[in-house]
Coordinates of C-alpha atoms and ligand atoms in Angstrom, one line a residue:
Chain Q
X152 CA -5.4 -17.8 32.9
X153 CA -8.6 -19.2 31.8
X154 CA -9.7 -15.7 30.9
X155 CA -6.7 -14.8 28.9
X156 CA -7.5 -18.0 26.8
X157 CA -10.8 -17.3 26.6
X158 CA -9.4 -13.2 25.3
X159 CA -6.8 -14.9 23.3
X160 CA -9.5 -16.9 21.4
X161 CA -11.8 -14.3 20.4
X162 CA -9.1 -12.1 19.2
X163 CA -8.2 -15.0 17.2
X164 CA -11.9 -15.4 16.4
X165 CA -12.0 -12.0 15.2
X166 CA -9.3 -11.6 13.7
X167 CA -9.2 -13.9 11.1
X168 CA -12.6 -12.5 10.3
X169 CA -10.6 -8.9 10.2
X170 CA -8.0 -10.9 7.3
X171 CA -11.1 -12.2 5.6
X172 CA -12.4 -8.7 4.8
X173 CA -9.0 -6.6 4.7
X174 CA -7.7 -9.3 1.7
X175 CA -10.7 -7.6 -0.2
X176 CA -9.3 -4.2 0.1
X177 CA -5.7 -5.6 -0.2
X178 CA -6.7 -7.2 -3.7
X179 CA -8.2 -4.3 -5.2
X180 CA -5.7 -2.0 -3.7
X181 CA -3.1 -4.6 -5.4
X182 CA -4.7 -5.1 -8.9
X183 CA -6.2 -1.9 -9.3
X184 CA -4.3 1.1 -7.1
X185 CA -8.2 1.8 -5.8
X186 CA -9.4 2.3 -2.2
X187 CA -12.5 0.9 -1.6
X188 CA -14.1 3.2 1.0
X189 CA -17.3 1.8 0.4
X190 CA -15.9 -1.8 1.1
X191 CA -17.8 -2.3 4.6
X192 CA -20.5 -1.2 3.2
X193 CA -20.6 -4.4 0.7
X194 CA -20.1 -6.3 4.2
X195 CA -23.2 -4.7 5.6
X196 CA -25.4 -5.4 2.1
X197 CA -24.6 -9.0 2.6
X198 CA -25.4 -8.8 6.3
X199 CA -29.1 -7.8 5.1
X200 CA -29.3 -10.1 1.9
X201 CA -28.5 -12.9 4.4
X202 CA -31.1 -11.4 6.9
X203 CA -33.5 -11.0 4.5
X204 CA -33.1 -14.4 2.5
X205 CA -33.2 -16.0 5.5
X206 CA -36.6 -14.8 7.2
X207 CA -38.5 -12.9 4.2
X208 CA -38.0 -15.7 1.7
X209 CA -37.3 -18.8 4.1
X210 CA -33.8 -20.3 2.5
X211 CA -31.6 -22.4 5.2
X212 CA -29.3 -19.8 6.5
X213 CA -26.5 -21.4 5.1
X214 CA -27.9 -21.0 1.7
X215 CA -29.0 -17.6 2.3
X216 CA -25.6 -17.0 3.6
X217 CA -23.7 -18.7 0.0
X218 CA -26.9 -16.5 -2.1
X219 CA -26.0 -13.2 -0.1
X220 CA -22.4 -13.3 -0.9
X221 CA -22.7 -14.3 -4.3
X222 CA -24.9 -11.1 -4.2
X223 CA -22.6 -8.8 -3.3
X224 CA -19.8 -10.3 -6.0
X225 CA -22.8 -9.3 -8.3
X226 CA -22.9 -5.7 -6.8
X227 CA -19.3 -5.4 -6.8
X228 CA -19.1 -6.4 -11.0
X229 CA -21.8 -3.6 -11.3
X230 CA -19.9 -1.1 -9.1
X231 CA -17.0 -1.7 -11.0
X232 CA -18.6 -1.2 -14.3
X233 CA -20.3 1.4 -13.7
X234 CA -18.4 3.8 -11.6
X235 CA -15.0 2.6 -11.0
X236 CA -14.1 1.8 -14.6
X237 CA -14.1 5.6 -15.5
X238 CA -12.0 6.5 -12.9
X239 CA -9.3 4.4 -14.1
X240 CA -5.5 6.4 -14.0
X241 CA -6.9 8.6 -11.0
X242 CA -6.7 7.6 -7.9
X243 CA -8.2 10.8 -6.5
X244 CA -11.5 10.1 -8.5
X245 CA -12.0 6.5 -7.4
X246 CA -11.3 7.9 -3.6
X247 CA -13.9 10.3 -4.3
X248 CA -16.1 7.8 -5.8
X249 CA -16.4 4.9 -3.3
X250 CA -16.5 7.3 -0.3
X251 CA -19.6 9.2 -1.8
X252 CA -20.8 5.5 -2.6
X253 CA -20.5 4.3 0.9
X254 CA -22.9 7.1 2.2
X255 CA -25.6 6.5 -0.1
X256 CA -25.7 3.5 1.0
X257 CA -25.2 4.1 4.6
X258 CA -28.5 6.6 3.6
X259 CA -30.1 3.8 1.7
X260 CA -29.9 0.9 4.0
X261 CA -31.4 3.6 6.7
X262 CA -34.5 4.1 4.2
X263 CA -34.8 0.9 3.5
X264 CA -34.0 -1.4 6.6
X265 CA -34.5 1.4 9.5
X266 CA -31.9 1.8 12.1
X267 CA -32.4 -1.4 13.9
X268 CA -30.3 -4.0 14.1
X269 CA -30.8 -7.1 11.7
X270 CA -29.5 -10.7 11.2
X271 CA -30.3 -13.9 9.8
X272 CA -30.7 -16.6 12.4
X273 CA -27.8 -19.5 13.6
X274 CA -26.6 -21.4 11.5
X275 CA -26.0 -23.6 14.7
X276 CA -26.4 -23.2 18.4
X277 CA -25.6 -24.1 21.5
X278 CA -21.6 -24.0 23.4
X279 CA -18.5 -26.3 22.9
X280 CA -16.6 -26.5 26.0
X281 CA -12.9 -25.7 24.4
X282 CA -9.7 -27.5 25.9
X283 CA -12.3 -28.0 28.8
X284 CA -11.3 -25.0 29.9
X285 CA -14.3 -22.7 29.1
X286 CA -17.1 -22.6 27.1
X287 CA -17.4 -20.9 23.7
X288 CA -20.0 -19.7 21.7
X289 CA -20.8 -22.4 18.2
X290 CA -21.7 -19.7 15.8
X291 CA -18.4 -18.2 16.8
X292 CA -16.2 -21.5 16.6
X293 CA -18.0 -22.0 13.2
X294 CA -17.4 -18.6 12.0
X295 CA -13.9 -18.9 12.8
X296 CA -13.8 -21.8 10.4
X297 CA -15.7 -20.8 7.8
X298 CA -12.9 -17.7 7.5
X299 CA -10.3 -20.4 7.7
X300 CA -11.7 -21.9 4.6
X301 CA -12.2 -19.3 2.8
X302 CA -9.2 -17.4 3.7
X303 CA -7.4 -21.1 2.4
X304 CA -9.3 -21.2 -0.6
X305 CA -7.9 -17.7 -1.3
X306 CA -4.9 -18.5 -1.1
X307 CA -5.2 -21.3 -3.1
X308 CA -6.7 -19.7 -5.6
X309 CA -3.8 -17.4 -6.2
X310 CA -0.9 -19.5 -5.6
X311 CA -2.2 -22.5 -8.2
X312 CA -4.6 -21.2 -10.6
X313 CA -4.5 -19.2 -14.0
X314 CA -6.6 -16.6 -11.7
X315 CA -3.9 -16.8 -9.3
X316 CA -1.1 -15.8 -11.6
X317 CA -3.1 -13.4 -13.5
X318 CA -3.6 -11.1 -10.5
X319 CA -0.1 -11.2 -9.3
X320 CA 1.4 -10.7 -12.5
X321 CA -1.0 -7.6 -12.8
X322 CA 0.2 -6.2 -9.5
X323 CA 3.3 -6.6 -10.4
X324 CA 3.7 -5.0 -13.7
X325 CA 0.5 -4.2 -15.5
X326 CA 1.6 -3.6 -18.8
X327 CA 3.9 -6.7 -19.2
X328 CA 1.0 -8.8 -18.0
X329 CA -0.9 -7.3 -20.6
X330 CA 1.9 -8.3 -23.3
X331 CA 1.6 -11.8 -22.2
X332 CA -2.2 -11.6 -23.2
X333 CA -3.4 -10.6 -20.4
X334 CA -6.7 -8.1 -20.6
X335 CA -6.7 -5.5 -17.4
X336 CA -9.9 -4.6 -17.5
X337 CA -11.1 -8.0 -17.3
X338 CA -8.8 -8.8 -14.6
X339 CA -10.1 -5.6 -12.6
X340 CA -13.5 -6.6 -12.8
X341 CA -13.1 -9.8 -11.7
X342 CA -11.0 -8.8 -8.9
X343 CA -13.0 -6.2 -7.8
X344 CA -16.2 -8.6 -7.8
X345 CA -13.8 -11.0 -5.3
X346 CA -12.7 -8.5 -3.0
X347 CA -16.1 -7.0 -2.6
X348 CA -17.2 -10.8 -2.3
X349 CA -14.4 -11.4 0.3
X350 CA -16.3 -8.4 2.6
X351 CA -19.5 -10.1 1.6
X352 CA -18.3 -13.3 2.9
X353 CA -17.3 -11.5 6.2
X354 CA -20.2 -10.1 6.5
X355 CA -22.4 -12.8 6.5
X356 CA -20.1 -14.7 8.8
X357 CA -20.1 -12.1 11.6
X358 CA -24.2 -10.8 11.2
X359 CA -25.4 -13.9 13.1
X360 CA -23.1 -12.9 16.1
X361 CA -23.1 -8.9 15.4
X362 CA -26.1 -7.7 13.7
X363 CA -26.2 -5.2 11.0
X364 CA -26.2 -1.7 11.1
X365 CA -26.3 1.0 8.5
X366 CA -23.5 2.5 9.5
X367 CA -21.4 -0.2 11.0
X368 CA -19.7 -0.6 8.0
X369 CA -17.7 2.4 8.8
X370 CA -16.1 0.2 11.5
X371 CA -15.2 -2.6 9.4
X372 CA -13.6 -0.3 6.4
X373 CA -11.7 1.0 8.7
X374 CA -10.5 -1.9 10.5
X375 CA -9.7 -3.2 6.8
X376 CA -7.5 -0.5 6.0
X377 CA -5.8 -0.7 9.1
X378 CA -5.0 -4.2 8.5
X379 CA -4.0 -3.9 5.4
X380 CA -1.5 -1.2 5.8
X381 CA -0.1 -3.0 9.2
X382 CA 0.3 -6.1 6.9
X383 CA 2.1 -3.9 4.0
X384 CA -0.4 -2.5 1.5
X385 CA -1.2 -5.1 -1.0
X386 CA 0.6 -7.9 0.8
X387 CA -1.5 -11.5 1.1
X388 CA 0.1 -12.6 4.0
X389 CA 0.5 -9.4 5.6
X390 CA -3.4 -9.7 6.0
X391 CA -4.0 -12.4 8.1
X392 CA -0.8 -11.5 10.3
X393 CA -1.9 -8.1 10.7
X394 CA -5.5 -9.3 11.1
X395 CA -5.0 -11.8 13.8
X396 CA -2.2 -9.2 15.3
X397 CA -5.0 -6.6 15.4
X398 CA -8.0 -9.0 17.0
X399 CA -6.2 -10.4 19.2
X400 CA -4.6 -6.9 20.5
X401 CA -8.0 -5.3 20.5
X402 CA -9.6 -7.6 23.0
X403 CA -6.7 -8.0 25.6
X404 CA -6.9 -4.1 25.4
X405 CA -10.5 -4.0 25.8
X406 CA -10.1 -7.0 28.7
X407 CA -7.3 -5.8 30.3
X408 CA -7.3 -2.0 29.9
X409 CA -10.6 -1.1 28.7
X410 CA -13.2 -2.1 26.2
X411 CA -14.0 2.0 25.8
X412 CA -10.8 2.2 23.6
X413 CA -11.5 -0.4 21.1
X414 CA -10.8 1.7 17.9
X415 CA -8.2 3.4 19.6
X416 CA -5.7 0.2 20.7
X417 CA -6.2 -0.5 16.4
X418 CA -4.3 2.9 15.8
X419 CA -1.7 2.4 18.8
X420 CA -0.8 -0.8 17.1
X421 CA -0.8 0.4 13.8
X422 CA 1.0 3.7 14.5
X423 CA 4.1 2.0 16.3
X424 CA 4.1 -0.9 13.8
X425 CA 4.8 1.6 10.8
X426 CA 7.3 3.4 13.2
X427 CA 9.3 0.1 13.1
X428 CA 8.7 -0.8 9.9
X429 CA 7.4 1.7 7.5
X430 CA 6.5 -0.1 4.7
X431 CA 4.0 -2.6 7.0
X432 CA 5.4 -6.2 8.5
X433 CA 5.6 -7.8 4.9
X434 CA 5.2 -4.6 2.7
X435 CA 8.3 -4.4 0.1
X436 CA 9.6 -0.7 -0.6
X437 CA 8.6 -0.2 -4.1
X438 CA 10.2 1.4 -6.9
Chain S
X141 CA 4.8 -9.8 -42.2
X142 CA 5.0 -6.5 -40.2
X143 CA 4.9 -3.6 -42.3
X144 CA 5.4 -0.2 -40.7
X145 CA 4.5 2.6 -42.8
X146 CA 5.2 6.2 -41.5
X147 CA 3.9 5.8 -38.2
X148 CA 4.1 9.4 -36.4
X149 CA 4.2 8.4 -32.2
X150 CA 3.6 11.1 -29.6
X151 CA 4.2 10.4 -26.0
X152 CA 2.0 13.4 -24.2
X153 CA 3.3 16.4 -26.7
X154 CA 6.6 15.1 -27.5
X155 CA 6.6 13.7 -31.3
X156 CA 8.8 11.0 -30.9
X157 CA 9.2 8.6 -33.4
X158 CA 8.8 10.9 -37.1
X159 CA 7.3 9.3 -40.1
X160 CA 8.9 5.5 -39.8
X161 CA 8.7 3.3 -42.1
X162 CA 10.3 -0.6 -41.5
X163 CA 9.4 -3.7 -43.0
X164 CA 10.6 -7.6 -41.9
X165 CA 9.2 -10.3 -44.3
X166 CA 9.0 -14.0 -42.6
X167 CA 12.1 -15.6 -41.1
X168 CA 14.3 -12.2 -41.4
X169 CA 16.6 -11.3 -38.4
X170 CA 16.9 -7.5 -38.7
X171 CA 18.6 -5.4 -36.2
X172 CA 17.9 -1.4 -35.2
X173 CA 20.2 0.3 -34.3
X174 CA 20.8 4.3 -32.5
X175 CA 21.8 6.4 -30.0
X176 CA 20.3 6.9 -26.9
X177 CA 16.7 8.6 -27.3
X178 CA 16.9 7.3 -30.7
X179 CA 13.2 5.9 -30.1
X180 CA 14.2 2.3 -30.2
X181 CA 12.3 1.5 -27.0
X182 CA 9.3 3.7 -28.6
X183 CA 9.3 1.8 -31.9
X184 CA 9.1 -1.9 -30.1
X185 CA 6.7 -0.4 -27.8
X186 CA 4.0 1.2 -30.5
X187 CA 4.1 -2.3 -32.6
X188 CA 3.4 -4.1 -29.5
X189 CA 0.7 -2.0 -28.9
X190 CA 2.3 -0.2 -25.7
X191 CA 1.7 3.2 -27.3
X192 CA -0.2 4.2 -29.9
X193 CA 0.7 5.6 -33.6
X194 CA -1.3 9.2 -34.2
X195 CA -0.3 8.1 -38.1
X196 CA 0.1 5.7 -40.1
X197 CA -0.1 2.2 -40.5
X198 CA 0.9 -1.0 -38.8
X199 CA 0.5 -4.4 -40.7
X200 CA 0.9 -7.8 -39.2
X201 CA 0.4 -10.6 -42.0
X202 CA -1.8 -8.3 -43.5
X203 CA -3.7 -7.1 -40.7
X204 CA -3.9 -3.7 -39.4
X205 CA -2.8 -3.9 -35.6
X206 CA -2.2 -0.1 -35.2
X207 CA -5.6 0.3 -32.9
X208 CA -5.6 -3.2 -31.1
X209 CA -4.7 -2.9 -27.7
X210 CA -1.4 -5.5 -26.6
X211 CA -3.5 -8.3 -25.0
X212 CA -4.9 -8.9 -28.3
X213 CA -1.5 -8.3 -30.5
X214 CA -0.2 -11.0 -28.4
X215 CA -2.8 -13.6 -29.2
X216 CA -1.6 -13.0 -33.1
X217 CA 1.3 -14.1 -32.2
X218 CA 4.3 -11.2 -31.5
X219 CA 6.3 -10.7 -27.8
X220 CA 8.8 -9.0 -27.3
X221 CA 11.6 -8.9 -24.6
X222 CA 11.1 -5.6 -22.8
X223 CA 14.0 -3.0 -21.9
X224 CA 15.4 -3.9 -19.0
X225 CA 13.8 -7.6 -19.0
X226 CA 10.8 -6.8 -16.3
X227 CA 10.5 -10.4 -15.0
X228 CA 7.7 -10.3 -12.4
X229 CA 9.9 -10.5 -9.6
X230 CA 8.2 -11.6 -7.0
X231 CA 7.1 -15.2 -9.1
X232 CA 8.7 -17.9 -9.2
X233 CA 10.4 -18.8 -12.5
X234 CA 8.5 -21.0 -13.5
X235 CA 5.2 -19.2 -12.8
X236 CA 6.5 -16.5 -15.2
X237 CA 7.3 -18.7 -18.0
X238 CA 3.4 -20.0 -17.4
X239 CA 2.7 -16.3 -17.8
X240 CA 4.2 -15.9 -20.8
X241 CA 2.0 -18.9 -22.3
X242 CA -1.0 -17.3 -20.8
X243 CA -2.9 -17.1 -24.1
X244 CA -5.5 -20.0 -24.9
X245 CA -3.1 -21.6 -28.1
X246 CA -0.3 -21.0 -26.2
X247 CA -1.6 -22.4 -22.9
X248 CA -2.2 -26.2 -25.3
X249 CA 1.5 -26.5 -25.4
X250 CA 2.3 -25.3 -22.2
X251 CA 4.4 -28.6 -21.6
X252 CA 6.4 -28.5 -25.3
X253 CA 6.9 -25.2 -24.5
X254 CA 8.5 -25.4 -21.2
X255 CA 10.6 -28.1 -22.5
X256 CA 12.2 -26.4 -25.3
X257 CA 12.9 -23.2 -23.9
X258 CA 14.7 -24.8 -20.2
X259 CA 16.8 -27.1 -22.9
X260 CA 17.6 -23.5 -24.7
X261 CA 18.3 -22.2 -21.3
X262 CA 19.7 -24.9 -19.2
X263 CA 20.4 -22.4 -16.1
X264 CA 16.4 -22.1 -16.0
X265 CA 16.0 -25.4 -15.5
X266 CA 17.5 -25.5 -12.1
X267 CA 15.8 -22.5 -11.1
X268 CA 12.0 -22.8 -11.8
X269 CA 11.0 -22.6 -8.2
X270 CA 13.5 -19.7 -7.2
X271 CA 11.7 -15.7 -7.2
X272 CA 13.0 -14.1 -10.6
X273 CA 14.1 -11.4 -8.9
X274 CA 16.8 -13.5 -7.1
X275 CA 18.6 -14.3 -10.4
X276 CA 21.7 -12.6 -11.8
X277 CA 21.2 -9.9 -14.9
X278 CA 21.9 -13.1 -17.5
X279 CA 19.3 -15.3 -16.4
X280 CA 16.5 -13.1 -15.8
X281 CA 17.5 -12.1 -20.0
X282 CA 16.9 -15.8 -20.5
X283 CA 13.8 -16.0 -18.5
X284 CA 12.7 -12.6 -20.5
X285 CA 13.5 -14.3 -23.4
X286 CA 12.3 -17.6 -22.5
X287 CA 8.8 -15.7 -21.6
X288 CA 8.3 -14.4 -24.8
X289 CA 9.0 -17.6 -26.4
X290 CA 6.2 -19.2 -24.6
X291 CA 3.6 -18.0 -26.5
X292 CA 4.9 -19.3 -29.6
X293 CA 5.5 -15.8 -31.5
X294 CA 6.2 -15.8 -35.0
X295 CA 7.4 -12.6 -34.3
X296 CA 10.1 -11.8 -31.6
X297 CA 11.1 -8.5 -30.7
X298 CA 14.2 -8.2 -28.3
X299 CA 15.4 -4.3 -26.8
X300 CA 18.3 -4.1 -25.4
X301 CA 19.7 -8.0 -26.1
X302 CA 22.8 -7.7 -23.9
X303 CA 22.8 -4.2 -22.5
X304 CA 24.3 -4.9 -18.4
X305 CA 25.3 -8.4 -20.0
X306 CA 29.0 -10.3 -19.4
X307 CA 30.6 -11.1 -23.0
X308 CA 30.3 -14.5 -22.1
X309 CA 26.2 -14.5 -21.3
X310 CA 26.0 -12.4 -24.3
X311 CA 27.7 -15.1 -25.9
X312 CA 25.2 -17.7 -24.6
X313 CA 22.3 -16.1 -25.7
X314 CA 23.1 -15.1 -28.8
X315 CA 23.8 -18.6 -29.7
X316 CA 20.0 -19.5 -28.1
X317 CA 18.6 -17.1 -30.3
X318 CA 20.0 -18.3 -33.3
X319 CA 18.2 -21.4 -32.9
X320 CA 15.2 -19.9 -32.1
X321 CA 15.5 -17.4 -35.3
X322 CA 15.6 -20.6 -37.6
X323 CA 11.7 -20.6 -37.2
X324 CA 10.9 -17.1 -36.1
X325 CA 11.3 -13.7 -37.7
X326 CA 13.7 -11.7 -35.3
X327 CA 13.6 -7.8 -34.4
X328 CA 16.7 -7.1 -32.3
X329 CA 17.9 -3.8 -30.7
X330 CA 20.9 -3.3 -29.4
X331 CA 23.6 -1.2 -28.3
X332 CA 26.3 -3.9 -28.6
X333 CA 26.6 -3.5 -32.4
X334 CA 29.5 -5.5 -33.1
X335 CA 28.0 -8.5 -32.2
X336 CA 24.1 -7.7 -33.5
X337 CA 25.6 -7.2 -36.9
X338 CA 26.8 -10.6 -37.1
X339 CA 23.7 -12.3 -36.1
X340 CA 21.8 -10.1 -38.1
X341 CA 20.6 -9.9 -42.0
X342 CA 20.0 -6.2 -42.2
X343 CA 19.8 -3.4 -39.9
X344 CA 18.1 -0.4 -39.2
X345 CA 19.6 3.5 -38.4
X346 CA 17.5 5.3 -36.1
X347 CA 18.4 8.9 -34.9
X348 CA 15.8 11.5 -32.7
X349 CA 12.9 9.3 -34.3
X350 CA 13.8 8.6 -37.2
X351 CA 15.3 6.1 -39.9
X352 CA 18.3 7.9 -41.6
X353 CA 19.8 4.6 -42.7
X354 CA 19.0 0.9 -43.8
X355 CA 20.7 -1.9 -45.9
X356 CA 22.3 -5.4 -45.2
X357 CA 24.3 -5.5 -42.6
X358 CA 27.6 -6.4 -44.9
X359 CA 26.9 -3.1 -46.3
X360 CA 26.3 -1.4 -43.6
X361 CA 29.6 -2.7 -41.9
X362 CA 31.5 -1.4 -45.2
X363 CA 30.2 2.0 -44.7
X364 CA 33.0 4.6 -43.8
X365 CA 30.3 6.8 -42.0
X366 CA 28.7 4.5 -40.0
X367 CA 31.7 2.5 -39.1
X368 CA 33.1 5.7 -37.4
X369 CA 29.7 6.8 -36.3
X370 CA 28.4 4.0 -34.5
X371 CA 30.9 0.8 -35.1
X372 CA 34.0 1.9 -34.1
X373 CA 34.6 1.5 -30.3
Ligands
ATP172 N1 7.2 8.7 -21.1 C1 8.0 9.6 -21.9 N2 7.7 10.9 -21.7 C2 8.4 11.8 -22.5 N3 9.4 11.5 -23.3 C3 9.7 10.2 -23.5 C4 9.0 9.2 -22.7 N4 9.5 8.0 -23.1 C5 10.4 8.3 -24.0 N5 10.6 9.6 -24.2 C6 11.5 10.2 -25.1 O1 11.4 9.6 -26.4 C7 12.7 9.6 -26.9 C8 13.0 8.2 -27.4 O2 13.0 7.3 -26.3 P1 13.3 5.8 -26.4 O3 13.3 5.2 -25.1 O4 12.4 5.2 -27.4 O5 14.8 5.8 -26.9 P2 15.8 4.6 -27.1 O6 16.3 4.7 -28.5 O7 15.2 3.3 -26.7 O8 17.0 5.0 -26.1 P3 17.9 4.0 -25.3 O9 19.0 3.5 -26.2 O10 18.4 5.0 -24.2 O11 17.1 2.9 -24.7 C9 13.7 10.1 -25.9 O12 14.1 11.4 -26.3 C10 12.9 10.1 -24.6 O13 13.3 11.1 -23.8
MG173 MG1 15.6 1.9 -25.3

């Protein structure tokens, strides 16, 4: 019983992380009709600004961790500047574009960091002993809060603010938004800034516990997309429920059955979700 | 205060709207009237700035508004209410009304705003938390009308007024936008032309993109021809 707890809560842990990122993708996807395949690779570039703020130039980890994801926001405005916005109308093109993006940078980071692991230290340390039951990890139980915030704050953000309405007008209906005063390409920028910034924040939540890769970013776009279409493509919500639906399923398959099929229990769960419902748990047929 | 001059519009390689010319001067309601695939829809949709005239010139007090794309005809003060209303479903009514004030002067009077249009529309009132996709055809006209009228336009444009509509909503809001065309100039297309006519001061013929008629509406209604062409029902 205690184990299954103990399964239960890193699924939990990891799965809310798994919302964190895949509301990125979903917001892009939403506003702009673009796949980001280069989105883990944003999460792995604020893995190594955090590293590297941290020990190269000495800043607290947390503010390394706040200056890395900010960072990344940055890259994102520039990504969507200079290659996204002339791929506007073509989906195909902006497929093409972020995948060929994410392996130069896969190629880059391994030039410029090597293949070994890196990662900022703790933020804190130590073990909390949960419901007294067993004892977890800090940097975990902080991680796991730090998403909650932020994945809060989000929603927040869209529900209240002018922000807020602006994007869900724009995935609604584009061109009446646009009536209303509304100027797209502003609104894509920006959003593509926060959903690369929502993969930054991931990432520099989950280095400290899983050091960076080049290449594990391949992993994490993945997992997004799966999330993302469980949840119903574009769908808020549908992120976190298909997030915490997919962490938590992944590590009582890898507990109970086995942790060599990691990846594959993410497809299982993904492929009989869409049998059931094929437009994703809160995905709306569209027109 | 919108001049049209012989704007050609092409959508791809069709030539839809041929060489039209219109022209509303401040506080006029004018109607436009056609068949379907007249190139109603395509008119309201080039002077919003939706699509854009190949030739020819559009003038809003003065200003040539042909090249500017529709976030920034907005902020000078024209909206329109689309064909088939396009609420953004999904948000509540009251969010969408917020929308429709999104500009920066608009978003000042948010609050005078949102009272005048829920006493113009009294059913919005008791709606503003409700998805506007879960009202009936009526409302969501209101709410598309009541949009537009949160920016503050001096110019309204309206396609499709009561098209799907019950006489008696069509009733309703015909009486609203009578009050809101005592200090706005009105553009109004509509199938319904019995009742357009008599809210109207002059009207607009349109057939396969282009004008073939224009006058008062008195003497339009006195016209033999178009009685039997497009009044008599
Ligand atoms: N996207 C498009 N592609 C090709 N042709 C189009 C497009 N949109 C409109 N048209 C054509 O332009 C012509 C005018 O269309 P428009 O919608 O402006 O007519 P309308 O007068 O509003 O008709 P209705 O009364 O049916 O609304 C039609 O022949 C239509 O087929
Ligand atoms: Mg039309």
């Amino acid at each position: 019983m205690t184990d299954f707890l103990l399964y239960l809560t890193n699924g939990l842990v990891m799965g809310i992380i798994y919302a964190l990122f895949a509301l990125g993708v979903a917001l892009i996807v939403g506003i702009m009709n673009v796949v980001n395949f280069a989105h883990g690779e944003l999460y792995v570039l604020a893995g190594y600004f955090s590293a590297l703020f941290a020990s190269a130039l000495g800043m607290h980890p947390a503010l390394a961790m706040i200056m890395a994801t900010l960072c990344v926001f940055v890259v994102g405005l520039i990504v969507e500047r200079t290659l996204i916005r002339p791929t506007y109308g073509n989906e195909m093109y902006s497929l093409i574009v972020t995948f060929i993006l994410s392996i130069v940078l896969q190629n880059g980071y391994l030039l410029i960091f090597g293949p070994y692991p890196r990662k900022p230290p703790n933020l804190v340390t130590g073990a909390t002993n949960v419901f007294s039951l067993f004892m977890y990890g800090n940097q975990r139980l902080l991680g796991f809060a730090l998403a909650l915030v932020m994945i809060v704050c989000f929603f927040a953000l869209i529900r209240y603010t002018w922000f807020g309405r602006v994007v869900r007008s724009v995935s609604i209906d584009r061109d009446m938004a646009s009536l209303m005063g509304v100027n797209p390409q502003r609104v894509n920028l920006l959003a593509f800034g926060l959903g690369c910034a929502l993969a930054g924040a991931a990432g520099v939540i989950l280095t400290p516990i899983f050091p960076v890769t080049p290449t594990i970013g391949v992993g994490v776009s993945l997992t997004a997309f799966v999330v993302v279409v469980l949840g119903g493509m574009g769908s808020f919500a549908g992120c976190v429920v298909g997030g915490i639906l997919l962490g938590v399923m992944e590590n009582l398959g890898a507990a109970y059955i086995s942790s060599a099929y990691k990846q594959l229990f993410g497809f299982i769960i993904l492929i009989s979700a869409l049998f059931l419902r094929p437009a994703g748990l809160f995905g709306r047929k569209r027109a | 205060m919108l001049g049209i001059e012989k704007i050609d519009v092409f959508i791809g390689e069709h030539h839809i709207l041929r060489s039209v010319s219109l022209e509303l001067t401040g506080g006029e309601k004018v109607a436009v009237l056609g068949a379907n695939g007249a190139g109603k829809t395509t008119l309201i949709r080039t002077v919003v700035g939706l699509e854009k005239p190949r030739s020819g010139r559009i003038a809003f007090d003065g200003r040539d508004i042909g090249g500017l794309p529709p976030y920034e005809i907005s902020r000078l003060g024209i909206a329109c209410v689309p064909e088939g209303r396009r609420p953004f479903g999904d948000m509540a009514v009251m969010d969408n009304l917020r929308m429709g004030a999104y500009n920066p002067a608009a978003r000042k009077s948010l609050k005078e705003s949102l009272a005048e249009v829920t006493a113009l529309f009294p059913a919005l009132h008791e709606r503003l938390h409700q998805p506007a996709e879960t009202l009936s055809g009526g409302e969501q006209q209101m709410l598309a009308i009541g949009r537009a009228l949160m920016s503050r336009p001096q110019l309204l444009l309206v396609d499709e007024l009561s098209l799907g509509l019950a006489p008696l909503v069509v009733k309703e809001i015909y009486r609203a936008l009578r009050l809101v065309g005592e200090t706005r100039t009105l553009l109004i297309v509509e199938q319904n032309v019995n009742q357009v006519l008599r809210h109207t001061d002059r009207a607009y013929l349109m057939q396969t993109g282009t004008i073939i008629r224009s006058g008062p509406c008195v003497e339009l209604m006195a016209d033999e021809d178009i009685v039997k062409a497009y009044l008599a029902h």
